[in-house]
Coordinates of C-alpha atoms and ligand atoms in Angstrom, one line a residue:
X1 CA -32.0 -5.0 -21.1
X2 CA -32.3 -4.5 -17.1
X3 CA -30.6 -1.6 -16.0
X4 CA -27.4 -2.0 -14.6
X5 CA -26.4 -2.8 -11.1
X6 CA -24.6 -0.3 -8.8
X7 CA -21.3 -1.2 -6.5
X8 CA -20.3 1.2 -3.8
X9 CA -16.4 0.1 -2.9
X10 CA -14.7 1.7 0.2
X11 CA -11.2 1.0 0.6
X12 CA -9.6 1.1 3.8
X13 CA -5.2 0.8 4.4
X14 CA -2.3 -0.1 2.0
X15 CA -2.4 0.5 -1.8
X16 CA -2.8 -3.5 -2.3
X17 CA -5.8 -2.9 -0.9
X18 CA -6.7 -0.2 -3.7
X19 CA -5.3 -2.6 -6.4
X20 CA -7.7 -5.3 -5.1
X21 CA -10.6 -3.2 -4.9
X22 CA -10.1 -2.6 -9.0
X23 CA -10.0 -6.1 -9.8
X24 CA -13.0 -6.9 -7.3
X25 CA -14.7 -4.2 -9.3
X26 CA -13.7 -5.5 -12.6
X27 CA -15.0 -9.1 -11.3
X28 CA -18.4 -7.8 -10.6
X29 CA -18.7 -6.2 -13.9
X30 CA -19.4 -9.1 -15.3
X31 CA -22.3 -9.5 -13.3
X32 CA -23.7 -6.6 -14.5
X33 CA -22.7 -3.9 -12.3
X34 CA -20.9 -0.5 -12.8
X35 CA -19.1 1.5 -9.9
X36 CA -21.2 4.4 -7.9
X37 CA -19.5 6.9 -5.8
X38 CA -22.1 6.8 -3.0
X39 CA -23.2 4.4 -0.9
X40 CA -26.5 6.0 -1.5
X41 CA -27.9 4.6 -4.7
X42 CA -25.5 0.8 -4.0
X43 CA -27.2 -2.1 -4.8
X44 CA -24.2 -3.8 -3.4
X45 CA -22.1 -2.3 -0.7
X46 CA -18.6 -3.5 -0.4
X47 CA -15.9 -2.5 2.4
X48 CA -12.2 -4.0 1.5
X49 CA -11.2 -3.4 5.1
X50 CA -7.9 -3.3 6.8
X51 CA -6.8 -5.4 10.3
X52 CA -3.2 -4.0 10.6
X53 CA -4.2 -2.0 13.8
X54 CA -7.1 -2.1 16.1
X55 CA -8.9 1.2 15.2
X56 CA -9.1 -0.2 11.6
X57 CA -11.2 -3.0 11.9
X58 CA -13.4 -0.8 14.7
X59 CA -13.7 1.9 11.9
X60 CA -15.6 -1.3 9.8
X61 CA -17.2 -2.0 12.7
X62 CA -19.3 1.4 12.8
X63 CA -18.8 2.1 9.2
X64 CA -21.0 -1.3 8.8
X65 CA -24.0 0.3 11.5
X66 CA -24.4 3.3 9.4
X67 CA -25.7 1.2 6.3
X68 CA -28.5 -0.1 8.2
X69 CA -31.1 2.8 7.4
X70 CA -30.5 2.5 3.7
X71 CA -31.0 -1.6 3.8
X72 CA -34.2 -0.7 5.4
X73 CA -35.6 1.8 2.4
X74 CA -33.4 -0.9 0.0
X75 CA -34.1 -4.6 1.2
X76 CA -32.6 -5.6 -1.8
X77 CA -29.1 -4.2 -1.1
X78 CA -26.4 -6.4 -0.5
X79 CA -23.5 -5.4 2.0
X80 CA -20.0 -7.2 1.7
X81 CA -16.9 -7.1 3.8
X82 CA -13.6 -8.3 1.5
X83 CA -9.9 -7.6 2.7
X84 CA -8.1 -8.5 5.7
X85 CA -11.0 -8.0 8.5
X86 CA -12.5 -10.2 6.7
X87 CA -10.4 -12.9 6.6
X88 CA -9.4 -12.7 10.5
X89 CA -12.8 -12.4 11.4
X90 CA -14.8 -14.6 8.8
X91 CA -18.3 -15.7 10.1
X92 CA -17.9 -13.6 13.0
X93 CA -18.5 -10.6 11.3
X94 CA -22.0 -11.7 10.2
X95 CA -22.7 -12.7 13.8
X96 CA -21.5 -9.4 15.0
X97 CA -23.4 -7.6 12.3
X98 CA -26.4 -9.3 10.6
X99 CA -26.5 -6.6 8.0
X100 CA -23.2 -8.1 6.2
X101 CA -24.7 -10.6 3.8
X102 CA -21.3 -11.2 2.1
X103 CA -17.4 -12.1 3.6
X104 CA -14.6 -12.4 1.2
X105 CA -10.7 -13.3 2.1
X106 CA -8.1 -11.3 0.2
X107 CA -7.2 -14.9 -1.7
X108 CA -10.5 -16.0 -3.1
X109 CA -12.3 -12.8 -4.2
X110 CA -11.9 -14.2 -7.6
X111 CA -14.9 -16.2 -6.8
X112 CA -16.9 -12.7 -6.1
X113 CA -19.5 -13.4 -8.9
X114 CA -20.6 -16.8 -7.4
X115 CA -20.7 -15.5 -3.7
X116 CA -22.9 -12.5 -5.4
X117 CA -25.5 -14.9 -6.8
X118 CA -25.9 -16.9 -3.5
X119 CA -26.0 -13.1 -1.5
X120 CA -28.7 -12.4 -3.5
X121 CA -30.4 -15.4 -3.7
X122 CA -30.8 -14.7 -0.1
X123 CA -28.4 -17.1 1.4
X124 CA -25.0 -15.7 3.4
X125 CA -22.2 -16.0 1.3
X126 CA -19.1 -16.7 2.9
X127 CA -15.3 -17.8 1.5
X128 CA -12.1 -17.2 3.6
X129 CA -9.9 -19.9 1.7
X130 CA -6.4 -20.1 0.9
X131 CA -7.5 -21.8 -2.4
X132 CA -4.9 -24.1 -4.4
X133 CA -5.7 -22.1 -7.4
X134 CA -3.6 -18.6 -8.6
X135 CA -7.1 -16.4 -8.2
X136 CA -4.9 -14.1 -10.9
X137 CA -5.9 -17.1 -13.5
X138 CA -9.5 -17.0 -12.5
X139 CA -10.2 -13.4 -12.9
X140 CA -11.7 -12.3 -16.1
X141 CA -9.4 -10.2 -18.3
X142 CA -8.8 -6.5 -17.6
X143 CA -10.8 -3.8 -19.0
X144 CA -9.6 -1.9 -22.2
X145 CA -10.6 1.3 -21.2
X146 CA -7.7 4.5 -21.0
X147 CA -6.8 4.4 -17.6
X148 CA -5.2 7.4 -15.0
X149 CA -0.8 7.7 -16.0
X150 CA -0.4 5.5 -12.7
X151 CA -1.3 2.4 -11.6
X152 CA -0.7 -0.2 -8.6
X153 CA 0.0 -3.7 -9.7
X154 CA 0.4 -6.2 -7.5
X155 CA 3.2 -8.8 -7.9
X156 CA 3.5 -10.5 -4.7
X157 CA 1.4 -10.8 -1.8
X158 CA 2.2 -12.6 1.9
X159 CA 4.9 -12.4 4.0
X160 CA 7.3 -15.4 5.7
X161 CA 8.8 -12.3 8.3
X162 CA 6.6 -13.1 11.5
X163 CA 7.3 -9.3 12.9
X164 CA 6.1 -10.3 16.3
X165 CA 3.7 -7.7 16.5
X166 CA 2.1 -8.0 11.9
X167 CA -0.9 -9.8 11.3
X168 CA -0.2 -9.9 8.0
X169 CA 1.1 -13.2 7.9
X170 CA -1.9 -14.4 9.1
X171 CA -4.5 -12.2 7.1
X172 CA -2.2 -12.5 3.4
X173 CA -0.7 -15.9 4.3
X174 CA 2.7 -17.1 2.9
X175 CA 4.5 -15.7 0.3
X176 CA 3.6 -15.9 -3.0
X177 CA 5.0 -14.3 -6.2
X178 CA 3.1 -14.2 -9.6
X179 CA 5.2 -15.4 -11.8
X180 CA 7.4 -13.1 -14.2
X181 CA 5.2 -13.6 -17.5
X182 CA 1.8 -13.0 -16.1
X183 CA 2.8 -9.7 -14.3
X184 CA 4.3 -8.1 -17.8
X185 CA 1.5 -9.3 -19.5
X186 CA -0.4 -7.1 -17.0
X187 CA 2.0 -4.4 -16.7
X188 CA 2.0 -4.2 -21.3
X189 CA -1.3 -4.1 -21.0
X190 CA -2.0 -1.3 -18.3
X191 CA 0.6 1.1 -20.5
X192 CA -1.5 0.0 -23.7
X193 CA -4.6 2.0 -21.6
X194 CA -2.4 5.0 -21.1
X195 CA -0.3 4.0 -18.1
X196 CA 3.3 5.9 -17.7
X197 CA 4.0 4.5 -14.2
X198 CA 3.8 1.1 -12.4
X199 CA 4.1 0.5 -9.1
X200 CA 5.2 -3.0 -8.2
X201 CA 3.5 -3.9 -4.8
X202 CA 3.6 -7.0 -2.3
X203 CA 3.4 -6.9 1.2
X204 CA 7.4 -7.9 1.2
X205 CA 8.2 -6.9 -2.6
X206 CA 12.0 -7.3 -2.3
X207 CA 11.2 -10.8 -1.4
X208 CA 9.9 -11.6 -5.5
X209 CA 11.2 -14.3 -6.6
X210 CA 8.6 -15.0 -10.0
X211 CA 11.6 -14.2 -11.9
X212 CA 14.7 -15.9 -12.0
X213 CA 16.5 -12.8 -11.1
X214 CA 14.4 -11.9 -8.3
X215 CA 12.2 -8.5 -8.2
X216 CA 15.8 -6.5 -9.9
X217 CA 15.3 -9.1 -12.8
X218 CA 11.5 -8.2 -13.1
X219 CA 12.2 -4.4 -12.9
X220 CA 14.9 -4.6 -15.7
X221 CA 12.1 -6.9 -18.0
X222 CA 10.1 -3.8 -17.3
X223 CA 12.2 -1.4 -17.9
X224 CA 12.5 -2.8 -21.6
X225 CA 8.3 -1.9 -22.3
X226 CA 8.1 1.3 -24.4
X227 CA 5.8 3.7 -23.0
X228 CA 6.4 3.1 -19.2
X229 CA 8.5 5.2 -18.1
X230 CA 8.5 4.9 -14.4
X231 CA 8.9 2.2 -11.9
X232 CA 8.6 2.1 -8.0
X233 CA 7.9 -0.4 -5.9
X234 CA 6.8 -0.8 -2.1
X235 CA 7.1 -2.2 0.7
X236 CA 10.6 -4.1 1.4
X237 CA 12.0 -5.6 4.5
X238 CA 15.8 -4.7 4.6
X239 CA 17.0 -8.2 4.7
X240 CA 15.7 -9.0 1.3
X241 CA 17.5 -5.9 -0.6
X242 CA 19.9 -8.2 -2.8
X243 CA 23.3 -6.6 -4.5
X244 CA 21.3 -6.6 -7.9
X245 CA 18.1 -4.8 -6.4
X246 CA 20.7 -1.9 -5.1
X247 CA 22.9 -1.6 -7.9
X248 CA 19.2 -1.4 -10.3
X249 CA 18.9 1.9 -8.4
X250 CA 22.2 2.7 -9.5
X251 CA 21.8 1.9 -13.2
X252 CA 17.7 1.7 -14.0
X253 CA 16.9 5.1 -15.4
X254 CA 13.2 3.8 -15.3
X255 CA 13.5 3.2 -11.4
X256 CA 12.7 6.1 -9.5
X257 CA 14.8 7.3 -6.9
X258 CA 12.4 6.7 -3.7
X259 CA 12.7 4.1 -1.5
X260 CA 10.3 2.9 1.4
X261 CA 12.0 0.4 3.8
X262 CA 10.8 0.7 7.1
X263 CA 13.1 -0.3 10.3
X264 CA 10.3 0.1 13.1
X265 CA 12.8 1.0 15.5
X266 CA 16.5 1.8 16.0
X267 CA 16.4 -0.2 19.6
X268 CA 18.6 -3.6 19.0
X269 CA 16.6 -4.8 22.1
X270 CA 13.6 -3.8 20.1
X271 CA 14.5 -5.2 17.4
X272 CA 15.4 -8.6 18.2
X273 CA 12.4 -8.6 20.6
X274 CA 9.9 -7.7 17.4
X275 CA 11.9 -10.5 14.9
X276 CA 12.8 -8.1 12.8
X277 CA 16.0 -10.5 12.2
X278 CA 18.8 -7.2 11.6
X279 CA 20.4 -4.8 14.2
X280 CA 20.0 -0.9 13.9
X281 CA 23.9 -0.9 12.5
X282 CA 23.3 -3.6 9.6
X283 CA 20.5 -1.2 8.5
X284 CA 22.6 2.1 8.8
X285 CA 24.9 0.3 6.5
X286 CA 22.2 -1.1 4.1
X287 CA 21.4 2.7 3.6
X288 CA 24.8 3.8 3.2
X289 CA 25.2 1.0 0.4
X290 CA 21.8 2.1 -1.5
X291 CA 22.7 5.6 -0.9
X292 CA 26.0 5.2 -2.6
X293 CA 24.3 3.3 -5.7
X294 CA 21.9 6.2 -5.8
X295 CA 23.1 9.4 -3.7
X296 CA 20.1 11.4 -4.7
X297 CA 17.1 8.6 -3.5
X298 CA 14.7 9.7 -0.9
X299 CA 14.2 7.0 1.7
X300 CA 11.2 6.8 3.4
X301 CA 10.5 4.6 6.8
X302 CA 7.9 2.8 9.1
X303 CA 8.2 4.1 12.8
X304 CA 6.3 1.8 15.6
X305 CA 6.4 3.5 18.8
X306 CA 5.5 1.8 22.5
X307 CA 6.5 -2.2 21.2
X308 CA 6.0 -4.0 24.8
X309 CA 8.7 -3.8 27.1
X310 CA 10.3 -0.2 25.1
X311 CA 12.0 1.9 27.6
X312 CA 13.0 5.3 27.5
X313 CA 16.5 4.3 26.3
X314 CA 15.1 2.1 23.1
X315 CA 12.9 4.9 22.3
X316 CA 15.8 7.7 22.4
X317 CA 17.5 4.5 20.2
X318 CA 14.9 5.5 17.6
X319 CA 15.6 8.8 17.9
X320 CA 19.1 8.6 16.9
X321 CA 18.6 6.3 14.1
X322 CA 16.3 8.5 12.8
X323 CA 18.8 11.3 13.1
X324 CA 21.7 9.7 11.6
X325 CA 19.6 8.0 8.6
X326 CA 17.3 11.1 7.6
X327 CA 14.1 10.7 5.8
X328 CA 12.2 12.2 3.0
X329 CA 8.7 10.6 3.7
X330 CA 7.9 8.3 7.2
X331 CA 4.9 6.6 8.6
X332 CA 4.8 6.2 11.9
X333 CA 2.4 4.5 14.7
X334 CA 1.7 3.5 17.9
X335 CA 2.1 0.2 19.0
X336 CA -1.4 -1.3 18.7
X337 CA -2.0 -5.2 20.3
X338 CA -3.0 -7.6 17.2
X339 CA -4.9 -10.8 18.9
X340 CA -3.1 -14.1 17.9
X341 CA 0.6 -12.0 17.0
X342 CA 3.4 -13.2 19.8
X343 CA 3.3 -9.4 21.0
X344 CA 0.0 -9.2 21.9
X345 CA 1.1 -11.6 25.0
X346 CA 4.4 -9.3 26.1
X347 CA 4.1 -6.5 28.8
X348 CA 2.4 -3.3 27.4
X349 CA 3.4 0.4 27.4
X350 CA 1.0 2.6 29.2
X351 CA -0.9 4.6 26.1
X352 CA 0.2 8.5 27.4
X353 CA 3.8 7.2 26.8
X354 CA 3.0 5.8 23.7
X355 CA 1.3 9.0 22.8
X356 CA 4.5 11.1 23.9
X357 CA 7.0 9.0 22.1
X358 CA 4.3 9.3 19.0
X359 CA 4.6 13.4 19.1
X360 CA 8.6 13.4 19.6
X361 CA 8.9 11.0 16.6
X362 CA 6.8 12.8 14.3
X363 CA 8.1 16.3 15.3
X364 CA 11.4 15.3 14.2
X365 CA 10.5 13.3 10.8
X366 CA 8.2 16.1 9.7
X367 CA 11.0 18.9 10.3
X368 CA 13.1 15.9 8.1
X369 CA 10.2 15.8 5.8
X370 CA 9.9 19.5 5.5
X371 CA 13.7 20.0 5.0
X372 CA 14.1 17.3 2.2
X373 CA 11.4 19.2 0.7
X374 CA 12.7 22.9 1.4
X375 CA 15.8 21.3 -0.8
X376 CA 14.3 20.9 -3.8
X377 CA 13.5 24.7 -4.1
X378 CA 15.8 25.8 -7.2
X379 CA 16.1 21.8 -9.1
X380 CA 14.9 21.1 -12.0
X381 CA 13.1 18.0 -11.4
X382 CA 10.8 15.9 -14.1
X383 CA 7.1 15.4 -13.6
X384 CA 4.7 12.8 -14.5
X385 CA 1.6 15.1 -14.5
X386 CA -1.7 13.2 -13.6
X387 CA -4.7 16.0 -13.2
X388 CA -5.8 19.5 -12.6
X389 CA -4.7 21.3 -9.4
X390 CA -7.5 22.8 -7.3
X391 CA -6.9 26.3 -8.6
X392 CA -8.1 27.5 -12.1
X393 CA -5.2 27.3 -14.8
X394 CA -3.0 24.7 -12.5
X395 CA -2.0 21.1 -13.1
X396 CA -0.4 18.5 -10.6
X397 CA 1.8 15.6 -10.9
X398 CA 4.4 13.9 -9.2
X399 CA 8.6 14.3 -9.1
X400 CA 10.7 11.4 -9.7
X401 CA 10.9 11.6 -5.6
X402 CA 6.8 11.4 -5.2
X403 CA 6.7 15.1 -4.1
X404 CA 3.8 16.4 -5.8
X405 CA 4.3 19.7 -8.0
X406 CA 1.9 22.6 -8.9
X407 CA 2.6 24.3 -12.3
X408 CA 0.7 26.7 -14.1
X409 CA -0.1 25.9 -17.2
X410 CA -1.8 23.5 -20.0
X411 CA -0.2 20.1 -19.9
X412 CA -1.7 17.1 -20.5
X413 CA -1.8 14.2 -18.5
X414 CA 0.4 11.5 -18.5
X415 CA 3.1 13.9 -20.0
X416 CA 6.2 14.4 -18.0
X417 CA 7.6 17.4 -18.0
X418 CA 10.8 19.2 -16.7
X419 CA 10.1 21.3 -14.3
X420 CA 11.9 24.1 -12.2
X421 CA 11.1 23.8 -8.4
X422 CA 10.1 27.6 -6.9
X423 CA 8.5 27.4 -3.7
X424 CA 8.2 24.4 -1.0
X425 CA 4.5 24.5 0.6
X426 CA 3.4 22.7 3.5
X427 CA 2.7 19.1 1.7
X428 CA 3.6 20.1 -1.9
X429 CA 6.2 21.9 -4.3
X430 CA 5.0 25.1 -6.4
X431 CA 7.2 25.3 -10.0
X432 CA 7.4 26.4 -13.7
X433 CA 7.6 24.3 -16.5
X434 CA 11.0 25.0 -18.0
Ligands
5AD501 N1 0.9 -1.8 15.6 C1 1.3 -0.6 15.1 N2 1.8 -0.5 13.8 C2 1.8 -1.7 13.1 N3 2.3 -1.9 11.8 C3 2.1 -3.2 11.6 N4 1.6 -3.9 12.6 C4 1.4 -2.9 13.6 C5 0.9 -3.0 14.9 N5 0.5 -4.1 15.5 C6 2.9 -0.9 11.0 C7 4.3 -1.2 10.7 C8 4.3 -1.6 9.2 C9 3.1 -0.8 8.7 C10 2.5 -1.2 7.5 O1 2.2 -0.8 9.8 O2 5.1 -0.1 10.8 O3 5.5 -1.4 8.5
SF4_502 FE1 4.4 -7.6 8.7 FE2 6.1 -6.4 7.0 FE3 7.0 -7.9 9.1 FE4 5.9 -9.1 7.0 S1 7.9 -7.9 7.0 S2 5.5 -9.5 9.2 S3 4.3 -7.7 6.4 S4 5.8 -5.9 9.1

């Protein structure tokens, strides 16, 4: 038997990303290789990149130069790019860098093993289709092994939005939902391998429609597998958060209380200028209505700051949305010019405002962040625990509201525990198991 082959995957941007890097994994194993931690000993080299801002793809860009001294000691090495650089950029990125001997699209890494053979029969291998075919039917079947208590799975990828300023509708394509069956059969086998938490991800989740009654229908089919206990899902566009996805939050006990629907800003100028297709108001009342169905749920948000065109007004806009909504968790960014979007054309905001804006904005949604936090000092809260902390004795896990929790004491993981909240730290909670 020849000794098996090694595959170095670095993932770069959203959790899909991490999902697809799994299944690209899994697809190479049957070509005979198993998963390395270092690029060092690869015999294949794969980056699953991310194009959502500029200093993304240039991260590839040098990540890609630094291989170039072990291809010289290792001829034989093979270097891929996969993800969404790869499928805006295509052939490019092997004229750019004639180390890459390998580009796959997000849609067609199901054809991995045959792109593979022709890298390393020496030829440069090359797919950035939209295929006809579902590549979920056209992956080999999932590994048995017991797996970590949580797990991505992806049920919907794409997006129809057009946010003037996302390539993702370009990179993902439309939207497409994987139909209801295939994704339980997915999601019974995952908790078979020791899984106690799923999240559901698509680039626009909340748009799902695999299932007759939309992505509340799938959750609710979901809810009915013993063994999971936990559902989330991410990342939703408000306009696409039907009556039966709020009141689930109301009723699901599975369905954790934690919600990520980003707004981008609170500018109606802004707003209507980035196609978000909603006003800061009709989002102000979304929450209200979710909050009501769910009073305890932590919301978390997607800032952009310096859109073309924001003044000092819009910004302050943001500011006031941001203080009348509140947030547990937020990501937040400047403004970054995506060739090929329809903001890319639009007049730009000098980069030291964007930068100021950028420090206002996080200073007030980490004092949120911290505060949300501060207030769970005293609950009892219940934790999915998922390995050992970094200190002897210690395990970590997650609340239902994604705060992680340090305990001391011998639990092991995948149980879920109640735990009594102590002490809020910087970026985590401190308790006792109760
Ligand atoms: N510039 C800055 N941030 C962006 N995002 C998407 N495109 C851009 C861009 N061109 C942010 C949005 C989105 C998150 C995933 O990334 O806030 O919700
Ligand atoms: Fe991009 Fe999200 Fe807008 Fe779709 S909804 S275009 S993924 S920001």
């Amino acid at each position: 038997m020849t000794a098996p082959k090694k595959l170095y995957i670095k993932t770069y941007g959203c959790q899909m990303n991490v999902y697809d890097s799994e299944r690209m994994s899994e697809a190479l194993g049957g070509e005979g290789y198993v998963p390395t931690e270092t690029p060092d000993d690869a015999d294949m080299i794969l980056l699953n990149t991310c194009h959502i801002r500029e200093k993304a793809a240039e991260k590839v860009y040098s990540e890609l130069g630094r291989f170039r001294s072990l291809k010289d000691e290792k001829p034989d090495l093979k270097i891929g790019v996969a993800g969404c650089v790869a499928q805006a950029e295509g052939a490019e990125i092997m004229a750019r860098q004639p180390l890459v001997d390998l580009v796959v699209g997000p849609q067609s890494y199901h054809r991995l093993p045959e792109l593979e053979r022709k890298a390393r029969a020496g030829e440069k291998a090359l797919d950035t289709d939209f295929p006809e075919e579902d590549k979920f039917d056209h992956l080999a079947g999932r590994p048995k092994a017991k797996r970590a208590p949580t797990a991505f799975l992806t049920v919907q990828e794409g997006c129809d939005k057009f946010c003037a300023f996302c390539v993702v509708p370009y990179t993902r394509g439309a939207e497409v939902s994987r139909p209801a069956e295939q994704v339980l059969r997915e999601a019974r086998d995952l908790v078979e391998r020791g899984v106690r938490e799923i999240t559901l991800l698509g680039q626009n989740v909340n748009a799902y429609h695999g299932h007759d009654g939309g992505l509340a229908g799938l959750i609710w089919d979901l809810d009915k597998i013993d063994g999971l206990e936990r559902i989330r899902f991410t990342t939703s566009h408000p306009n696409d958060m039907d009556d039966a996805l709020i009141e689930a939050h109301g009723t699901c006990d599975k369905l954790m209380p934690y919600l990520h629907l980003p707004v981008q800003s609170g500018s109606d100028r802004i707003l209507k200028r980035m196609n978000r297709k909603h006003t800061a108001e009709q989002y102000i009342r979304l929450i209200e209505r979710i909050r009501a169905a769910r009073p305890d749920l932590l919301l978390s948000g997607d800032f952009i700051v310096g859109f073309p065109e924001e003044t000092d007004a819009d910004f302050a806009d943001t500011m006031a949305l941001i203080e009348t909504v509140g947030y547990g968790q937020a990501y937040s960014f400047k403004y970054s010019t995506r060739p090929g979007t329809p903001a890319a054309e639009r007049a730009q905001v000098a980069e030291d405002v964007k930068s100021a804006r950028l420090q206002a904005l996080q200073a007030l949604l980490r004092e949120q962040q911290q505060a949300a936090q501060d207030t769970m000092v005293g609950r009892e809260v219940n934790v999915l625990f998922e390995k050992p902390g970094r200190e002897a004795g210690q395990m970590v896990g997650k609340s239902e509201y994604l705060h992680a929790v340090h305990v001391t004491g011998d639990v092991p993981v995948g149980d879920i525990r109640r735990v009594r909240i102590l002490q809020s730290n910087p970026n985590s909670l401190a308790g006792a198991l109760s």
